[in-house]
PDB file of C-alpha atoms in Angstrom:
ATOM      1  CA  MET K   1       0.000   0.000   0.000  1.00  0.00           C
ATOM      2  CA  ASP K   2       1.550   3.370  -1.043  1.00  0.00           C
ATOM      3  CA  ARG K   3       1.730   6.515   1.095  1.00  0.00           C
ATOM      4  CA  ARG K   4      -1.267   8.187  -0.590  1.00  0.00           C
ATOM      5  CA  THR K   5      -3.471   5.141   0.078  1.00  0.00           C
ATOM      6  CA  LEU K   6      -2.369   5.013   3.742  1.00  0.00           C
ATOM      7  CA  LEU K   7      -3.290   8.703   4.241  1.00  0.00           C
ATOM      8  CA  ALA K   8      -6.720   8.166   2.674  1.00  0.00           C
ATOM      9  CA  ALA K   9      -7.394   5.177   4.926  1.00  0.00           C
ATOM     10  CA  ALA K  10      -6.377   7.179   8.004  1.00  0.00           C
ATOM     11  CA  ALA K  11      -8.719  10.010   7.041  1.00  0.00           C
ATOM     12  CA  LEU K  12     -11.656   7.610   6.612  1.00  0.00           C
ATOM     13  CA  GLY K  13     -10.889   6.090  10.015  1.00  0.00           C
ATOM     14  CA  ALA K  14     -10.953   9.523  11.638  1.00  0.00           C
ATOM     15  CA  LEU K  15     -14.361  10.261  10.120  1.00  0.00           C
ATOM     16  CA  ALA K  16     -15.726   7.015  11.524  1.00  0.00           C
ATOM     17  CA  ARG K  17     -14.815   8.070  15.084  1.00  0.00           C
ATOM     18  CA  PRO K  18     -16.696  10.678  17.190  1.00  0.00           C
ATOM     19  CA  ALA K  19     -15.495  14.179  16.427  1.00  0.00           C
ATOM     20  CA  LEU K  20     -14.596  14.904  20.058  1.00  0.00           C
ATOM     21  CA  VAL K  21     -14.171  12.725  23.104  1.00  0.00           C
ATOM     22  CA  ARG K  22     -13.909  14.834  26.257  1.00  0.00           C
ATOM     23  CA  PRO K  23     -11.951  13.315  29.144  1.00  0.00           C
ATOM     24  CA  ALA K  24     -13.810  13.063  32.413  1.00  0.00           C
ATOM     25  CA  LEU K  25     -12.789  15.078  35.457  1.00  0.00           C
ATOM     26  CA  ALA K  26     -10.340  12.469  36.738  1.00  0.00           C
ATOM     27  CA  GLN K  27      -7.092  14.424  36.867  1.00  0.00           C
ATOM     28  CA  PRO K  28      -5.855  18.034  36.872  1.00  0.00           C
ATOM     29  CA  GLY K  29      -5.941  19.735  33.514  1.00  0.00           C
ATOM     30  CA  ALA K  30      -6.199  23.026  31.679  1.00  0.00           C
ATOM     31  CA  ARG K  31      -9.872  22.736  30.785  1.00  0.00           C
ATOM     32  CA  PRO K  32     -12.003  24.919  33.100  1.00  0.00           C
ATOM     33  CA  VAL K  33     -14.854  23.616  35.223  1.00  0.00           C
ATOM     34  CA  THR K  34     -18.189  25.465  35.356  1.00  0.00           C
ATOM     35  CA  LEU K  35     -20.088  25.830  38.620  1.00  0.00           C
ATOM     36  CA  VAL K  36     -23.659  26.761  37.695  1.00  0.00           C
ATOM     37  CA  VAL K  37     -25.626  28.917  40.142  1.00  0.00           C
ATOM     38  CA  PRO K  38     -29.320  28.722  39.190  1.00  0.00           C
ATOM     39  CA  PHE K  39     -30.048  32.174  40.654  1.00  0.00           C
ATOM     40  CA  SER K  40     -29.077  35.771  39.955  1.00  0.00           C
ATOM     41  CA  PRO K  41     -25.694  37.222  40.978  1.00  0.00           C
ATOM     42  CA  GLY K  42     -25.366  38.915  44.335  1.00  0.00           C
ATOM     43  CA  GLY K  43     -27.562  36.705  46.507  1.00  0.00           C
ATOM     44  CA  PRO K  44     -26.398  34.410  49.314  1.00  0.00           C
ATOM     45  CA  THR K  45     -26.270  31.343  47.047  1.00  0.00           C
ATOM     46  CA  ASP K  46     -24.088  33.202  44.550  1.00  0.00           C
ATOM     47  CA  LEU K  47     -21.802  34.559  47.288  1.00  0.00           C
ATOM     48  CA  ILE K  48     -21.163  31.107  48.760  1.00  0.00           C
ATOM     49  CA  ALA K  49     -20.676  29.551  45.326  1.00  0.00           C
ATOM     50  CA  ARG K  50     -18.019  32.091  44.358  1.00  0.00           C
ATOM     51  CA  ARG K  51     -16.062  31.470  47.539  1.00  0.00           C
ATOM     52  CA  LEU K  52     -16.293  27.711  46.983  1.00  0.00           C
ATOM     53  CA  ALA K  53     -15.228  28.042  43.351  1.00  0.00           C
ATOM     54  CA  VAL K  54     -11.875  29.553  44.291  1.00  0.00           C
ATOM     55  CA  SER K  55     -11.033  26.777  46.764  1.00  0.00           C
ATOM     56  CA  LEU K  56     -12.340  24.006  44.513  1.00  0.00           C
ATOM     57  CA  GLY K  57     -10.209  25.326  41.679  1.00  0.00           C
ATOM     58  CA  GLU K  58      -7.115  25.229  43.862  1.00  0.00           C
ATOM     59  CA  GLY K  59      -7.885  21.669  44.953  1.00  0.00           C
ATOM     60  CA  LEU K  60      -8.693  20.398  41.474  1.00  0.00           C
ATOM     61  CA  GLY K  61      -5.794  22.174  39.796  1.00  0.00           C
ATOM     62  CA  GLN K  62      -8.247  23.721  37.327  1.00  0.00           C
ATOM     63  CA  THR K  63     -10.059  27.004  36.959  1.00  0.00           C
ATOM     64  CA  VAL K  64     -13.621  26.863  38.311  1.00  0.00           C
ATOM     65  CA  VAL K  65     -15.857  29.495  36.699  1.00  0.00           C
ATOM     66  CA  VAL K  66     -19.175  30.505  38.267  1.00  0.00           C
ATOM     67  CA  GLU K  67     -21.984  30.893  35.743  1.00  0.00           C
ATOM     68  CA  ASN K  68     -25.377  32.303  36.773  1.00  0.00           C
ATOM     69  CA  ARG K  69     -28.376  30.844  34.942  1.00  0.00           C
ATOM     70  CA  ALA K  70     -31.403  32.208  36.770  1.00  0.00           C
ATOM     71  CA  GLY K  71     -35.107  31.675  36.214  1.00  0.00           C
ATOM     72  CA  ALA K  72     -38.095  29.471  37.020  1.00  0.00           C
ATOM     73  CA  GLY K  73     -37.091  29.050  40.640  1.00  0.00           C
ATOM     74  CA  GLY K  74     -33.734  27.544  39.680  1.00  0.00           C
ATOM     75  CA  ASN K  75     -35.066  25.215  36.976  1.00  0.00           C
ATOM     76  CA  ILE K  76     -33.270  26.913  34.074  1.00  0.00           C
ATOM     77  CA  GLY K  77     -29.823  26.431  35.565  1.00  0.00           C
ATOM     78  CA  ALA K  78     -30.665  22.931  36.760  1.00  0.00           C
ATOM     79  CA  GLU K  79     -31.867  21.839  33.318  1.00  0.00           C
ATOM     80  CA  PHE K  80     -28.686  23.229  31.762  1.00  0.00           C
ATOM     81  CA  VAL K  81     -26.567  20.985  33.989  1.00  0.00           C
ATOM     82  CA  ALA K  82     -28.873  17.988  33.505  1.00  0.00           C
ATOM     83  CA  ARG K  83     -28.402  18.297  29.731  1.00  0.00           C
ATOM     84  CA  SER K  84     -24.639  18.914  29.890  1.00  0.00           C
ATOM     85  CA  ALA K  85     -21.962  16.381  28.956  1.00  0.00           C
ATOM     86  CA  PRO K  86     -21.610  13.820  31.792  1.00  0.00           C
ATOM     87  CA  ASP K  87     -17.885  14.362  32.244  1.00  0.00           C
ATOM     88  CA  GLY K  88     -17.768  16.233  35.564  1.00  0.00           C
ATOM     89  CA  HIS K  89     -16.887  19.613  34.071  1.00  0.00           C
ATOM     90  CA  THR K  90     -20.328  21.170  34.676  1.00  0.00           C
ATOM     91  CA  ILE K  91     -21.521  21.264  38.300  1.00  0.00           C
ATOM     92  CA  LEU K  92     -24.825  22.478  39.702  1.00  0.00           C
ATOM     93  CA  PHE K  93     -24.711  24.327  43.005  1.00  0.00           C
ATOM     94  CA  GLY K  94     -28.207  23.168  43.787  1.00  0.00           C
ATOM     95  CA  THR K  95     -30.662  24.131  46.508  1.00  0.00           C
ATOM     96  CA  SER K  96     -33.935  22.794  47.880  1.00  0.00           C
ATOM     97  CA  GLY K  97     -35.927  24.290  45.016  1.00  0.00           C
ATOM     98  CA  PRO K  98     -34.411  22.675  41.911  1.00  0.00           C
ATOM     99  CA  LEU K  99     -33.322  19.517  43.753  1.00  0.00           C
ATOM    100  CA  ALA K 100     -36.508  18.707  45.677  1.00  0.00           C
ATOM    101  CA  ILE K 101     -39.381  21.198  45.711  1.00  0.00           C
ATOM    102  CA  ASN K 102     -39.861  22.508  42.177  1.00  0.00           C
ATOM    103  CA  LYS K 103     -41.156  19.238  40.773  1.00  0.00           C
ATOM    104  CA  MET K 104     -44.348  19.845  42.802  1.00  0.00           C
ATOM    105  CA  LEU K 105     -44.581  23.544  41.916  1.00  0.00           C
ATOM    106  CA  TYR K 106     -43.838  23.528  38.185  1.00  0.00           C
ATOM    107  CA  PRO K 107     -45.980  21.094  36.165  1.00  0.00           C
ATOM    108  CA  GLY K 108     -43.968  19.671  33.294  1.00  0.00           C
ATOM    109  CA  GLN K 109     -40.595  20.423  34.872  1.00  0.00           C
ATOM    110  CA  PRO K 110     -38.109  19.597  32.057  1.00  0.00           C
ATOM    111  CA  TYR K 111     -35.800  17.396  34.155  1.00  0.00           C
ATOM    112  CA  ASP K 112     -36.050  14.816  36.918  1.00  0.00           C
ATOM    113  CA  PRO K 113     -33.863  15.645  39.951  1.00  0.00           C
ATOM    114  CA  VAL K 114     -33.413  11.941  40.717  1.00  0.00           C
ATOM    115  CA  LYS K 115     -32.936  10.466  37.245  1.00  0.00           C
ATOM    116  CA  ASP K 116     -31.071  13.339  35.577  1.00  0.00           C
ATOM    117  CA  PHE K 117     -28.402  14.063  38.192  1.00  0.00           C
ATOM    118  CA  THR K 118     -25.449  12.311  39.775  1.00  0.00           C
ATOM    119  CA  PRO K 119     -25.309  13.461  43.418  1.00  0.00           C
ATOM    120  CA  VAL K 120     -21.893  14.496  44.753  1.00  0.00           C
ATOM    121  CA  ALA K 121     -22.462  15.712  48.317  1.00  0.00           C
ATOM    122  CA  PRO K 122     -24.590  18.056  50.425  1.00  0.00           C
ATOM    123  CA  LEU K 123     -23.077  21.259  51.751  1.00  0.00           C
ATOM    124  CA  GLY K 124     -25.561  22.021  54.507  1.00  0.00           C
ATOM    125  CA  ARG K 125     -28.573  24.126  55.413  1.00  0.00           C
ATOM    126  CA  ILE K 126     -29.287  27.807  55.956  1.00  0.00           C
ATOM    127  CA  PRO K 127     -32.166  28.412  58.348  1.00  0.00           C
ATOM    128  CA  ASN K 128     -34.862  31.019  58.195  1.00  0.00           C
ATOM    129  CA  VAL K 129     -35.734  33.100  61.216  1.00  0.00           C
ATOM    130  CA  LEU K 130     -39.328  33.709  62.283  1.00  0.00           C
ATOM    131  CA  ALA K 131     -39.451  37.464  62.810  1.00  0.00           C
ATOM    132  CA  VAL K 132     -42.386  39.615  63.896  1.00  0.00           C
ATOM    133  CA  ASN K 133     -43.084  43.326  63.825  1.00  0.00           C
ATOM    134  CA  ALA K 134     -41.979  45.013  67.046  1.00  0.00           C
ATOM    135  CA  GLY K 135     -45.593  45.798  67.928  1.00  0.00           C
ATOM    136  CA  VAL K 136     -46.858  42.218  67.796  1.00  0.00           C
ATOM    137  CA  PRO K 137     -47.770  41.187  71.373  1.00  0.00           C
ATOM    138  CA  ALA K 138     -46.051  37.815  71.353  1.00  0.00           C
ATOM    139  CA  GLY K 139     -42.728  36.990  72.954  1.00  0.00           C
ATOM    140  CA  ASN K 140     -42.394  33.411  71.783  1.00  0.00           C
ATOM    141  CA  VAL K 141     -43.855  30.921  69.324  1.00  0.00           C
ATOM    142  CA  GLN K 142     -46.594  29.637  71.642  1.00  0.00           C
ATOM    143  CA  GLU K 143     -47.807  33.171  72.326  1.00  0.00           C
ATOM    144  CA  LEU K 144     -47.801  33.857  68.590  1.00  0.00           C
ATOM    145  CA  ILE K 145     -49.889  30.741  67.914  1.00  0.00           C
ATOM    146  CA  ALA K 146     -52.369  31.752  70.601  1.00  0.00           C
ATOM    147  CA  LEU K 147     -52.559  35.267  69.146  1.00  0.00           C
ATOM    148  CA  ALA K 148     -53.121  33.911  65.623  1.00  0.00           C
ATOM    149  CA  LYS K 149     -56.061  31.862  66.898  1.00  0.00           C
ATOM    150  CA  ARG K 150     -57.654  34.947  68.470  1.00  0.00           C
ATOM    151  CA  GLN K 151     -57.201  37.458  65.673  1.00  0.00           C
ATOM    152  CA  ARG K 152     -56.354  37.721  62.005  1.00  0.00           C
ATOM    153  CA  LEU K 153     -52.606  37.789  61.241  1.00  0.00           C
ATOM    154  CA  SER K 154     -50.617  37.756  58.014  1.00  0.00           C
ATOM    155  CA  PHE K 155     -47.100  36.730  57.010  1.00  0.00           C
ATOM    156  CA  GLY K 156     -45.061  38.079  54.128  1.00  0.00           C
ATOM    157  CA  SER K 157     -42.843  36.073  51.783  1.00  0.00           C
ATOM    158  CA  SER K 158     -40.527  36.695  48.845  1.00  0.00           C
ATOM    159  CA  GLY K 159     -43.071  35.101  46.482  1.00  0.00           C
ATOM    160  CA  ASN K 160     -45.450  32.217  45.946  1.00  0.00           C
ATOM    161  CA  GLY K 161     -43.623  28.904  46.277  1.00  0.00           C
ATOM    162  CA  ALA K 162     -40.486  30.478  47.804  1.00  0.00           C
ATOM    163  CA  SER K 163     -38.920  28.899  50.873  1.00  0.00           C
ATOM    164  CA  SER K 164     -40.265  31.785  52.973  1.00  0.00           C
ATOM    165  CA  HIS K 165     -43.780  30.940  51.769  1.00  0.00           C
ATOM    166  CA  LEU K 166     -43.376  27.213  52.413  1.00  0.00           C
ATOM    167  CA  ALA K 167     -42.026  27.902  55.913  1.00  0.00           C
ATOM    168  CA  GLY K 168     -45.222  29.787  56.729  1.00  0.00           C
ATOM    169  CA  ALA K 169     -47.422  27.116  55.165  1.00  0.00           C
ATOM    170  CA  LEU K 170     -45.693  24.440  57.246  1.00  0.00           C
ATOM    171  CA  PHE K 171     -46.145  26.589  60.351  1.00  0.00           C
ATOM    172  CA  ASN K 172     -49.891  26.883  59.688  1.00  0.00           C
ATOM    173  CA  THR K 173     -50.176  23.143  59.148  1.00  0.00           C
ATOM    174  CA  MET K 174     -48.310  22.175  62.320  1.00  0.00           C
ATOM    175  CA  ALA K 175     -49.708  24.926  64.567  1.00  0.00           C
ATOM    176  CA  GLY K 176     -53.311  24.661  63.414  1.00  0.00           C
ATOM    177  CA  THR K 177     -53.389  28.352  62.495  1.00  0.00           C
ATOM    178  CA  ASN K 178     -54.676  30.174  59.429  1.00  0.00           C
ATOM    179  CA  ILE K 179     -52.189  33.037  59.124  1.00  0.00           C
ATOM    180  CA  GLU K 180     -52.769  34.746  55.771  1.00  0.00           C
ATOM    181  CA  HIS K 181     -49.962  34.621  53.204  1.00  0.00           C
ATOM    182  CA  ILE K 182     -49.000  37.894  51.470  1.00  0.00           C
ATOM    183  CA  PRO K 183     -46.528  37.301  48.592  1.00  0.00           C
ATOM    184  CA  TYR K 184     -44.067  40.008  47.566  1.00  0.00           C
ATOM    185  CA  ARG K 185     -41.607  40.285  44.703  1.00  0.00           C
ATOM    186  CA  GLY K 186     -38.511  39.628  46.760  1.00  0.00           C
ATOM    187  CA  THR K 187     -37.353  39.611  50.358  1.00  0.00           C
ATOM    188  CA  GLY K 188     -36.688  43.369  50.543  1.00  0.00           C
ATOM    189  CA  PRO K 189     -40.306  44.481  49.992  1.00  0.00           C
ATOM    190  CA  ALA K 190     -41.580  41.852  52.437  1.00  0.00           C
ATOM    191  CA  LEU K 191     -39.216  43.093  55.164  1.00  0.00           C
ATOM    192  CA  ASN K 192     -40.096  46.702  54.457  1.00  0.00           C
ATOM    193  CA  ASP K 193     -43.761  45.924  55.037  1.00  0.00           C
ATOM    194  CA  LEU K 194     -42.886  43.958  58.176  1.00  0.00           C
ATOM    195  CA  VAL K 195     -41.062  46.985  59.600  1.00  0.00           C
ATOM    196  CA  ALA K 196     -44.025  49.199  58.636  1.00  0.00           C
ATOM    197  CA  GLY K 197     -46.464  46.822  60.314  1.00  0.00           C
ATOM    198  CA  HIS K 198     -48.392  45.898  57.169  1.00  0.00           C
ATOM    199  CA  VAL K 199     -47.702  42.209  57.883  1.00  0.00           C
ATOM    200  CA  ALA K 200     -47.247  40.688  61.327  1.00  0.00           C
ATOM    201  CA  MET K 201     -44.427  38.273  60.559  1.00  0.00           C
ATOM    202  CA  VAL K 202     -42.028  36.841  57.981  1.00  0.00           C
ATOM    203  CA  PHE K 203     -39.778  33.832  57.585  1.00  0.00           C
ATOM    204  CA  THR K 204     -36.496  34.996  56.090  1.00  0.00           C
ATOM    205  CA  ASP K 205     -32.842  34.016  56.099  1.00  0.00           C
ATOM    206  CA  VAL K 206     -30.868  34.914  59.192  1.00  0.00           C
ATOM    207  CA  LEU K 207     -28.362  37.303  57.594  1.00  0.00           C
ATOM    208  CA  THR K 208     -31.025  39.339  55.799  1.00  0.00           C
ATOM    209  CA  ALA K 209     -33.012  39.711  59.009  1.00  0.00           C
ATOM    210  CA  LEU K 210     -30.026  40.543  61.221  1.00  0.00           C
ATOM    211  CA  PRO K 211     -29.766  44.329  60.553  1.00  0.00           C
ATOM    212  CA  HIS K 212     -33.490  44.733  61.257  1.00  0.00           C
ATOM    213  CA  LEU K 213     -33.203  42.663  64.432  1.00  0.00           C
ATOM    214  CA  GLN K 214     -30.216  44.665  65.653  1.00  0.00           C
ATOM    215  CA  GLY K 215     -32.062  47.904  64.940  1.00  0.00           C
ATOM    216  CA  GLY K 216     -35.007  46.833  67.076  1.00  0.00           C
ATOM    217  CA  ARG K 217     -37.491  47.265  64.251  1.00  0.00           C
ATOM    218  CA  VAL K 218     -38.438  43.594  64.319  1.00  0.00           C
ATOM    219  CA  ARG K 219     -38.083  40.789  66.865  1.00  0.00           C
ATOM    220  CA  ALA K 220     -36.958  37.218  66.291  1.00  0.00           C
ATOM    221  CA  LEU K 221     -39.087  34.485  67.850  1.00  0.00           C
ATOM    222  CA  GLY K 222     -37.412  31.355  66.535  1.00  0.00           C
ATOM    223  CA  ILE K 223     -34.991  29.620  64.175  1.00  0.00           C
ATOM    224  CA  THR K 224     -36.548  27.265  61.639  1.00  0.00           C
ATOM    225  CA  THR K 225     -33.937  24.481  61.617  1.00  0.00           C
ATOM    226  CA  ALA K 226     -33.778  21.543  64.005  1.00  0.00           C
ATOM    227  CA  GLU K 227     -30.586  23.018  65.540  1.00  0.00           C
ATOM    228  CA  ARG K 228     -29.918  26.546  66.730  1.00  0.00           C
ATOM    229  CA  SER K 229     -27.973  28.921  64.495  1.00  0.00           C
ATOM    230  CA  ALA K 230     -24.386  29.961  65.245  1.00  0.00           C
ATOM    231  CA  VAL K 231     -25.339  33.463  64.088  1.00  0.00           C
ATOM    232  CA  LEU K 232     -28.082  33.728  66.758  1.00  0.00           C
ATOM    233  CA  PRO K 233     -27.051  31.062  69.296  1.00  0.00           C
ATOM    234  CA  ASP K 234     -29.380  32.265  72.059  1.00  0.00           C
ATOM    235  CA  LEU K 235     -32.490  32.151  69.870  1.00  0.00           C
ATOM    236  CA  PRO K 236     -34.444  28.910  70.391  1.00  0.00           C
ATOM    237  CA  THR K 237     -35.739  26.922  67.454  1.00  0.00           C
ATOM    238  CA  VAL K 238     -39.409  26.842  66.515  1.00  0.00           C
ATOM    239  CA  ALA K 239     -39.303  23.109  67.228  1.00  0.00           C
ATOM    240  CA  GLU K 240     -38.139  23.754  70.794  1.00  0.00           C
ATOM    241  CA  GLN K 241     -41.145  25.988  71.370  1.00  0.00           C
ATOM    242  CA  GLY K 242     -43.937  23.481  70.994  1.00  0.00           C
ATOM    243  CA  LEU K 243     -43.720  22.413  67.341  1.00  0.00           C
ATOM    244  CA  PRO K 244     -41.435  19.350  67.483  1.00  0.00           C
ATOM    245  CA  GLY K 245     -40.201  18.301  64.048  1.00  0.00           C
ATOM    246  CA  TYR K 246     -40.626  21.757  62.520  1.00  0.00           C
ATOM    247  CA  ASP K 247     -37.790  22.284  60.022  1.00  0.00           C
ATOM    248  CA  ALA K 248     -38.032  24.803  57.200  1.00  0.00           C
ATOM    249  CA  SER K 249     -34.551  25.487  55.926  1.00  0.00           C
ATOM    250  CA  VAL K 250     -32.869  25.705  52.518  1.00  0.00           C
ATOM    251  CA  PHE K 251     -30.383  22.937  51.794  1.00  0.00           C
ATOM    252  CA  PHE K 252     -27.436  23.157  49.392  1.00  0.00           C
ATOM    253  CA  GLY K 253     -25.552  20.477  47.500  1.00  0.00           C
ATOM    254  CA  LEU K 254     -23.463  19.663  44.431  1.00  0.00           C
ATOM    255  CA  VAL K 255     -24.750  17.475  41.593  1.00  0.00           C
ATOM    256  CA  LEU K 256     -23.477  16.504  38.144  1.00  0.00           C
ATOM    257  CA  ALA K 257     -25.252  15.257  35.048  1.00  0.00           C
ATOM    258  CA  ALA K 258     -26.499  11.671  35.217  1.00  0.00           C
ATOM    259  CA  ASN K 259     -24.048   8.951  34.112  1.00  0.00           C
ATOM    260  CA  THR K 260     -20.975  10.942  35.109  1.00  0.00           C
ATOM    261  CA  PRO K 261     -18.148   8.400  35.676  1.00  0.00           C
ATOM    262  CA  ASP K 262     -17.562   7.386  39.277  1.00  0.00           C
ATOM    263  CA  ALA K 263     -13.912   8.488  39.125  1.00  0.00           C
ATOM    264  CA  ALA K 264     -14.901  12.020  38.119  1.00  0.00           C
ATOM    265  CA  ARG K 265     -17.539  12.260  40.828  1.00  0.00           C
ATOM    266  CA  GLU K 266     -15.218  10.900  43.506  1.00  0.00           C
ATOM    267  CA  ARG K 267     -12.424  13.306  42.627  1.00  0.00           C
ATOM    268  CA  LEU K 268     -14.839  16.234  42.913  1.00  0.00           C
ATOM    269  CA  ARG K 269     -16.367  14.872  46.135  1.00  0.00           C
ATOM    270  CA  ALA K 270     -12.985  14.333  47.786  1.00  0.00           C
ATOM    271  CA  THR K 271     -11.818  17.823  46.816  1.00  0.00           C
ATOM    272  CA  PHE K 272     -15.099  19.332  48.035  1.00  0.00           C
ATOM    273  CA  ALA K 273     -14.835  17.512  51.375  1.00  0.00           C
ATOM    274  CA  ALA K 274     -11.248  18.703  51.828  1.00  0.00           C
ATOM    275  CA  VAL K 275     -12.289  22.292  51.099  1.00  0.00           C
ATOM    276  CA  ILE K 276     -15.208  22.177  53.558  1.00  0.00           C
ATOM    277  CA  GLY K 277     -12.863  20.722  56.173  1.00  0.00           C
ATOM    278  CA  GLN K 278     -10.654  23.821  56.114  1.00  0.00           C
ATOM    279  CA  ALA K 279     -11.046  25.974  59.226  1.00  0.00           C
ATOM    280  CA  GLU K 280     -11.182  29.207  57.226  1.00  0.00           C
ATOM    281  CA  MET K 281     -13.922  27.859  54.953  1.00  0.00           C
ATOM    282  CA  ARG K 282     -15.938  26.582  57.929  1.00  0.00           C
ATOM    283  CA  LYS K 283     -15.705  29.987  59.547  1.00  0.00           C
ATOM    284  CA  PHE K 284     -16.903  31.684  56.359  1.00  0.00           C
ATOM    285  CA  LEU K 285     -19.835  29.285  55.908  1.00  0.00           C
ATOM    286  CA  GLU K 286     -20.940  29.690  59.508  1.00  0.00           C
ATOM    287  CA  SER K 287     -20.772  33.470  59.106  1.00  0.00           C
ATOM    288  CA  GLN K 288     -23.299  33.054  56.281  1.00  0.00           C
ATOM    289  CA  GLY K 289     -25.618  31.090  58.558  1.00  0.00           C
ATOM    290  CA  MET K 290     -24.724  27.734  56.996  1.00  0.00           C
ATOM    291  CA  GLN K 291     -25.121  24.627  59.130  1.00  0.00           C
ATOM    292  CA  VAL K 292     -22.623  22.291  57.449  1.00  0.00           C
ATOM    293  CA  ALA K 293     -23.827  18.754  56.753  1.00  0.00           C
ATOM    294  CA  PRO K 294     -22.257  16.089  59.000  1.00  0.00           C
ATOM    295  CA  GLU K 295     -21.698  13.685  56.097  1.00  0.00           C
ATOM    296  CA  LEU K 296     -20.408  14.878  52.707  1.00  0.00           C
ATOM    297  CA  THR K 297     -21.270  11.860  50.553  1.00  0.00           C
ATOM    298  CA  PRO K 298     -23.496  11.061  47.559  1.00  0.00           C
ATOM    299  CA  ALA K 299     -25.661   8.831  49.763  1.00  0.00           C
ATOM    300  CA  ALA K 300     -26.231  11.689  52.231  1.00  0.00           C
ATOM    301  CA  LEU K 301     -27.370  14.033  49.451  1.00  0.00           C
ATOM    302  CA  THR K 302     -29.604  11.373  47.917  1.00  0.00           C
ATOM    303  CA  ALA K 303     -31.295  10.785  51.280  1.00  0.00           C
ATOM    304  CA  LEU K 304     -31.650  14.523  51.904  1.00  0.00           C
ATOM    305  CA  MET K 305     -33.306  15.101  48.522  1.00  0.00           C
ATOM    306  CA  ALA K 306     -35.768  12.292  49.166  1.00  0.00           C
ATOM    307  CA  THR K 307     -36.638  13.530  52.667  1.00  0.00           C
ATOM    308  CA  GLU K 308     -37.145  17.120  51.531  1.00  0.00           C
ATOM    309  CA  THR K 309     -39.255  16.047  48.555  1.00  0.00           C
ATOM    310  CA  ASP K 310     -41.591  14.070  50.811  1.00  0.00           C
ATOM    311  CA  ARG K 311     -41.763  16.855  53.424  1.00  0.00           C
ATOM    312  CA  TRP K 312     -42.703  19.611  51.011  1.00  0.00           C
ATOM    313  CA  ALA K 313     -44.984  17.518  48.807  1.00  0.00           C
ATOM    314  CA  ARG K 314     -47.391  17.210  51.736  1.00  0.00           C
ATOM    315  CA  VAL K 315     -47.217  20.913  52.582  1.00  0.00           C
ATOM    316  CA  ILE K 316     -47.677  22.022  48.976  1.00  0.00           C
ATOM    317  CA  ARG K 317     -50.640  19.710  48.531  1.00  0.00           C
ATOM    318  CA  GLU K 318     -52.372  20.610  51.804  1.00  0.00           C
ATOM    319  CA  ALA K 319     -51.814  24.376  51.413  1.00  0.00           C
ATOM    320  CA  ALA K 320     -52.502  24.355  47.653  1.00  0.00           C
ATOM    321  CA  VAL K 321     -49.254  26.252  47.038  1.00  0.00           C
ATOM    322  CA  ARG K 322     -48.632  27.519  43.503  1.00  0.00           C
ATOM    323  CA  ALA K 323     -45.456  29.099  42.146  1.00  0.00           C
ATOM    324  CA  ASP K 324     -45.417  32.580  40.615  1.00  0.00           C
TER     325      ASP K 324
END
């Protein structure tokens, strides 16, 4: 066979193979990794993701770029990752919404959080705080429940189907109250109306509420996680105050596209665990109100997603919650 024939045969062989085979995330390399945040820039999820991206990049030996893909309660960014190449180079920094709750709020959701993702590990939870207007005559959760059964009260949220709405719906269900829900377009307007006394109470994240609490314009009655918050260590949980089992927090975790190779997932998981184990990172996360998960494994995230899906499915059904 002459040289010209050999070159022609090689060209035909190249055409018969896939045009590009991308190596999985199994070793350091020059190709960047994308960490998708399914919400707008500037919020608490984005802030934590950007801090994580720097440390993950150092551990992986690759650049980790944060990309915001907001919309539909986190579904747009989640679908993007679900449809990405399963090679470990596109990571979703997921939260309760896209990983557990949205399937009940958005009919026809274009991805399945169980079938379309490979779980890596949970990060933890950020609690809400139950805050009331300074003029509300209730000093604890039991007094608030008694007040709500005597007179008409309302609670504000950042929107229909938001975690702040679901926290209030769960409260009504467990306390046997009928506190009216008033949805706003964001946390800021809801807090403004709380300060003004147009709503009696809100459920909002600890850091957002803190300036208002310190200014005396609103009062905190309880933390919505099972454990107390390091940011407000003296504030008892709602569960401690007569509603055992009450837990209305936002969880965070990393997932990859389904069918990502085990080696790629394990390398990311091990790097993630090492990063979260750093004292400086722990201090930062706690300053953001994060309660770090005790077990950073795929099994722990899988179990968490299942538990949260079951919890909120009942609340959404009983309260007839609909997303904006």
